[in-house]
Amino acid sequence: YNLNINTNKRRYLPENRENIAANIALLLDAAVSGKPLRRNTLLFARLRADGTLEKPINAWGIMMRLEELSLPTGTRIIVGSGMLEEMTGMLVLEKASFFIKYEVLEAPTFEDARALFYDEGKLPAEFQSASESYTEVRDKALKAFNLGTFLSLSSVKERLVKASKFSPRHLSAKMLAKQSIRRPAYFSRHMFAQELNRRLEPLANFEYVIDRTPE
């Protein structure tokens, strides 16, 4: 059989390679099972042959584009394993608001992602308590004048730490708890290279023309 995916006017970039495979697999699974998918949910992972989910190719660049989007509050991002460096990098750039905008949950396998993506009402038990505590903090954070000051409040800090202990895979709660205790100030060497490369990308469009380009 041949399966054709039409992205209409949105071009799928070659540099993303097989990133789309996980999303196609989930759409096919939903079509076969007849289960409705949860609205405002993104799958951000690379599907491996054994059914595990890892961080997608060019994860950092895509995350920075996600940070720029205006999506409904409560949008959920399901990520593969191995994303902690990138998540911490958002805190280094003082973008803790990313974890207010998105509820980020880790799913190390395709089966885990299915449980989070289908619109069946409740989250799996592992995430339920963590999500409830996180949601309460998020709703109040949206009304706060200064997010950093709000997160530093002792009552908020305690709630976030408690939420992250309920489920270490609730990455929004985990990252906000880290921010509330002490914001990471430096990138790891790997993340520094990633960010430097991202910032230098515009230079690839620079064209030097003799006698025309000023020095």
Short mmCIF file of C-alpha atoms in Angstrom, two decimals:
data_model
loop_
_atom_site.label_atom_id
_atom_site.label_comp_id
_atom_site.label_asym_id
_atom_site.label_seq_id
_atom_site.Cartn_x
_atom_site.Cartn_y
_atom_site.Cartn_z
CA TYR A 1 0.00 0.00 0.00
CA ASN A 2 1.04 3.61 -0.55
CA LEU A 3 0.26 6.28 2.03
CA ASN A 4 0.34 9.91 0.92
CA ILE A 5 0.48 12.74 3.47
CA ASN A 6 -0.61 16.14 2.18
CA THR A 7 0.70 19.10 4.20
CA ASN A 8 -1.02 21.60 1.87
CA LYS A 9 0.85 24.91 1.85
CA ARG A 10 3.09 23.97 4.76
CA ARG A 11 6.33 22.49 3.48
CA TYR A 12 7.89 19.62 5.42
CA LEU A 13 11.55 20.48 5.75
CA PRO A 14 14.05 17.77 4.69
CA GLU A 15 16.14 18.56 7.79
CA ASN A 16 13.36 17.13 9.98
CA ARG A 17 13.86 13.73 8.31
CA GLU A 18 11.70 11.04 9.96
CA ASN A 19 10.33 13.22 12.78
CA ILE A 20 6.86 12.98 11.25
CA ALA A 21 6.77 9.18 11.64
CA ALA A 22 5.55 9.27 15.26
CA ASN A 23 2.66 11.57 14.37
CA ILE A 24 1.67 9.47 11.37
CA ALA A 25 1.73 6.33 13.52
CA LEU A 26 -0.58 7.95 16.07
CA LEU A 27 -3.00 9.18 13.40
CA LEU A 28 -3.16 5.71 11.87
CA ASP A 29 -3.68 4.16 15.30
CA ALA A 30 -6.56 6.57 15.97
CA ALA A 31 -8.11 5.80 12.58
CA VAL A 32 -7.96 2.05 13.18
CA SER A 33 -9.12 2.16 16.81
CA GLY A 34 -11.78 4.83 16.25
CA LYS A 35 -10.67 6.71 19.38
CA PRO A 36 -10.89 10.53 19.32
CA LEU A 37 -7.64 12.43 19.77
CA ARG A 38 -7.27 15.12 22.42
CA ARG A 39 -7.44 18.64 21.02
CA ASN A 40 -4.50 21.02 21.38
CA THR A 41 -1.99 18.23 21.84
CA LEU A 42 1.36 17.94 20.08
CA LEU A 43 3.56 14.87 19.79
CA PHE A 44 7.18 15.94 19.82
CA ALA A 45 9.21 12.75 19.45
CA ARG A 46 11.13 10.44 17.16
CA LEU A 47 9.68 6.94 16.85
CA ARG A 48 12.18 4.08 16.89
CA ALA A 49 11.64 0.61 15.42
CA ASP A 50 11.23 -0.95 18.89
CA GLY A 51 8.38 1.43 19.80
CA THR A 52 10.42 3.75 22.02
CA LEU A 53 10.19 7.52 21.64
CA GLU A 54 13.25 9.75 21.69
CA LYS A 55 13.81 13.45 21.20
CA PRO A 56 13.27 14.48 17.59
CA ILE A 57 15.98 15.55 15.20
CA ASN A 58 16.73 19.28 15.53
CA ALA A 59 14.81 19.29 18.81
CA TRP A 60 16.27 22.57 20.09
CA GLY A 61 15.47 24.52 16.93
CA ILE A 62 11.91 23.23 16.85
CA MET A 63 11.42 24.00 20.54
CA MET A 64 12.45 27.60 19.98
CA ARG A 65 9.86 27.88 17.21
CA LEU A 66 7.21 26.36 19.48
CA GLU A 67 8.08 29.00 22.07
CA GLU A 68 7.17 31.70 19.55
CA LEU A 69 3.73 30.28 18.71
CA SER A 70 0.49 31.53 20.24
CA LEU A 71 -1.48 28.40 21.10
CA PRO A 72 -4.38 27.95 23.55
CA THR A 73 -3.52 27.77 27.23
CA GLY A 74 -3.44 24.14 28.31
CA THR A 75 -1.91 22.90 25.07
CA ARG A 76 -0.11 19.68 25.87
CA ILE A 77 3.24 18.63 24.40
CA ILE A 78 4.12 14.95 24.63
CA VAL A 79 7.87 14.51 24.28
CA GLY A 80 10.11 11.50 23.91
CA SER A 81 12.83 10.66 26.44
CA GLY A 82 16.14 12.50 26.56
CA MET A 83 14.83 16.08 26.49
CA LEU A 84 16.02 17.34 29.90
CA GLU A 85 18.97 19.29 28.50
CA GLU A 86 16.72 21.14 26.08
CA MET A 87 14.11 21.80 28.74
CA THR A 88 16.75 23.16 31.11
CA GLY A 89 18.05 25.30 28.27
CA MET A 90 14.73 27.14 28.18
CA LEU A 91 15.29 28.15 31.80
CA VAL A 92 18.82 29.34 31.01
CA LEU A 93 17.31 31.64 28.37
CA GLU A 94 14.81 32.88 30.97
CA LYS A 95 11.88 31.34 29.12
CA ALA A 96 10.16 29.64 32.06
CA SER A 97 6.92 30.89 30.51
CA PHE A 98 7.28 28.02 28.02
CA PHE A 99 6.19 25.67 30.81
CA ILE A 100 3.21 27.87 31.64
CA LYS A 101 2.13 28.00 28.01
CA TYR A 102 2.57 24.24 27.52
CA GLU A 103 1.97 21.27 29.77
CA VAL A 104 4.95 19.11 28.83
CA LEU A 105 4.71 15.39 29.56
CA GLU A 106 7.33 12.75 28.84
CA ALA A 107 6.36 9.50 27.10
CA PRO A 108 9.28 7.09 26.64
CA THR A 109 7.26 4.68 24.47
CA PHE A 110 4.56 4.87 21.83
CA GLU A 111 2.16 3.08 24.19
CA ASP A 112 2.73 5.78 26.80
CA ALA A 113 2.00 8.47 24.22
CA ARG A 114 -1.28 6.78 23.22
CA ALA A 115 -2.50 6.94 26.82
CA LEU A 116 -1.79 10.69 26.93
CA PHE A 117 -3.07 11.58 23.47
CA TYR A 118 -6.50 9.96 23.36
CA ASP A 119 -9.39 12.07 24.60
CA GLU A 120 -10.73 9.75 27.26
CA GLY A 121 -11.11 12.25 30.05
CA LYS A 122 -8.55 11.55 32.75
CA LEU A 123 -4.80 11.34 32.61
CA PRO A 124 -3.10 8.09 33.62
CA ALA A 125 -2.85 7.80 37.41
CA GLU A 126 0.88 8.60 37.38
CA PHE A 127 0.21 12.07 36.01
CA GLN A 128 -3.14 12.91 37.59
CA SER A 129 -1.98 14.39 40.92
CA ALA A 130 1.00 16.14 39.32
CA SER A 131 -1.20 17.70 36.66
CA GLU A 132 -3.76 18.94 39.18
CA SER A 133 -1.10 20.72 41.25
CA TYR A 134 0.59 22.08 38.13
CA THR A 135 -2.69 23.37 36.67
CA GLU A 136 -3.50 25.25 39.87
CA VAL A 137 -0.10 26.99 39.74
CA ARG A 138 -0.37 27.67 36.01
CA ASP A 139 -3.79 29.31 36.29
CA LYS A 140 -2.51 31.69 38.97
CA ALA A 141 0.75 32.30 37.10
CA LEU A 142 -1.20 33.56 34.09
CA LYS A 143 -2.54 36.37 36.26
CA ALA A 144 0.79 37.19 37.90
CA PHE A 145 2.49 40.49 37.06
CA ASN A 146 5.98 38.95 37.21
CA LEU A 147 6.41 35.21 36.63
CA GLY A 148 9.82 34.98 38.31
CA THR A 149 8.58 36.66 41.48
CA PHE A 150 5.47 34.48 41.53
CA LEU A 151 7.46 31.26 41.18
CA SER A 152 9.78 32.28 44.01
CA LEU A 153 6.93 32.38 46.53
CA SER A 154 7.41 29.64 49.11
CA SER A 155 3.86 28.31 48.76
CA VAL A 156 4.24 28.06 44.98
CA LYS A 157 7.65 26.45 45.29
CA GLU A 158 6.32 23.81 47.68
CA ARG A 159 3.43 22.96 45.37
CA LEU A 160 5.67 22.63 42.33
CA VAL A 161 8.21 20.46 44.13
CA LYS A 162 5.37 18.26 45.36
CA ALA A 163 3.92 18.02 41.84
CA SER A 164 7.29 17.05 40.36
CA LYS A 165 7.64 14.30 42.96
CA PHE A 166 4.20 12.93 42.07
CA SER A 167 5.53 12.35 38.56
CA PRO A 168 9.11 13.09 37.41
CA ARG A 169 7.78 12.73 33.85
CA HIS A 170 5.60 15.82 34.26
CA LEU A 171 8.33 18.04 32.82
CA SER A 172 6.47 21.35 33.15
CA ALA A 173 6.13 20.86 36.89
CA LYS A 174 9.71 19.63 37.11
CA MET A 175 11.17 22.60 35.23
CA LEU A 176 9.09 25.18 37.07
CA ALA A 177 10.15 23.61 40.37
CA LYS A 178 13.78 23.94 39.28
CA GLN A 179 13.16 27.57 38.32
CA SER A 180 11.53 28.31 41.66
CA ILE A 181 14.47 26.88 43.62
CA ARG A 182 17.28 28.31 41.50
CA ARG A 183 17.27 29.13 37.81
CA PRO A 184 20.11 27.41 35.90
CA ALA A 185 22.50 30.10 34.70
CA TYR A 186 24.61 28.21 32.17
CA PHE A 187 24.15 25.85 29.23
CA SER A 188 25.80 22.47 29.11
CA ARG A 189 28.53 22.30 26.45
CA HIS A 190 26.18 20.41 24.14
CA MET A 191 23.40 22.96 24.52
CA PHE A 192 25.77 25.89 24.11
CA ALA A 193 26.84 24.44 20.74
CA GLN A 194 23.20 23.96 19.76
CA GLU A 195 22.25 27.53 20.62
CA LEU A 196 25.33 28.98 18.95
CA ASN A 197 24.56 27.03 15.79
CA ARG A 198 20.93 28.23 15.86
CA ARG A 199 21.97 31.87 16.18
CA LEU A 200 24.49 31.55 13.36
CA GLU A 201 21.99 29.98 10.95
CA PRO A 202 20.97 33.34 9.38
CA LEU A 203 24.54 33.72 8.13
CA ALA A 204 23.88 30.83 5.75
CA ASN A 205 21.72 33.22 3.71
CA PHE A 206 24.51 35.77 3.43
CA GLU A 207 25.89 36.10 -0.09
CA TYR A 208 29.14 37.88 -0.72
CA VAL A 209 29.32 39.63 -4.06
CA ILE A 210 32.61 41.14 -5.09
CA ASP A 211 32.45 44.92 -5.56
CA ARG A 212 28.91 45.03 -4.11
CA THR A 213 29.01 43.75 -0.55
CA PRO A 214 30.47 46.41 1.79
CA GLU A 215 33.17 45.29 4.17
#
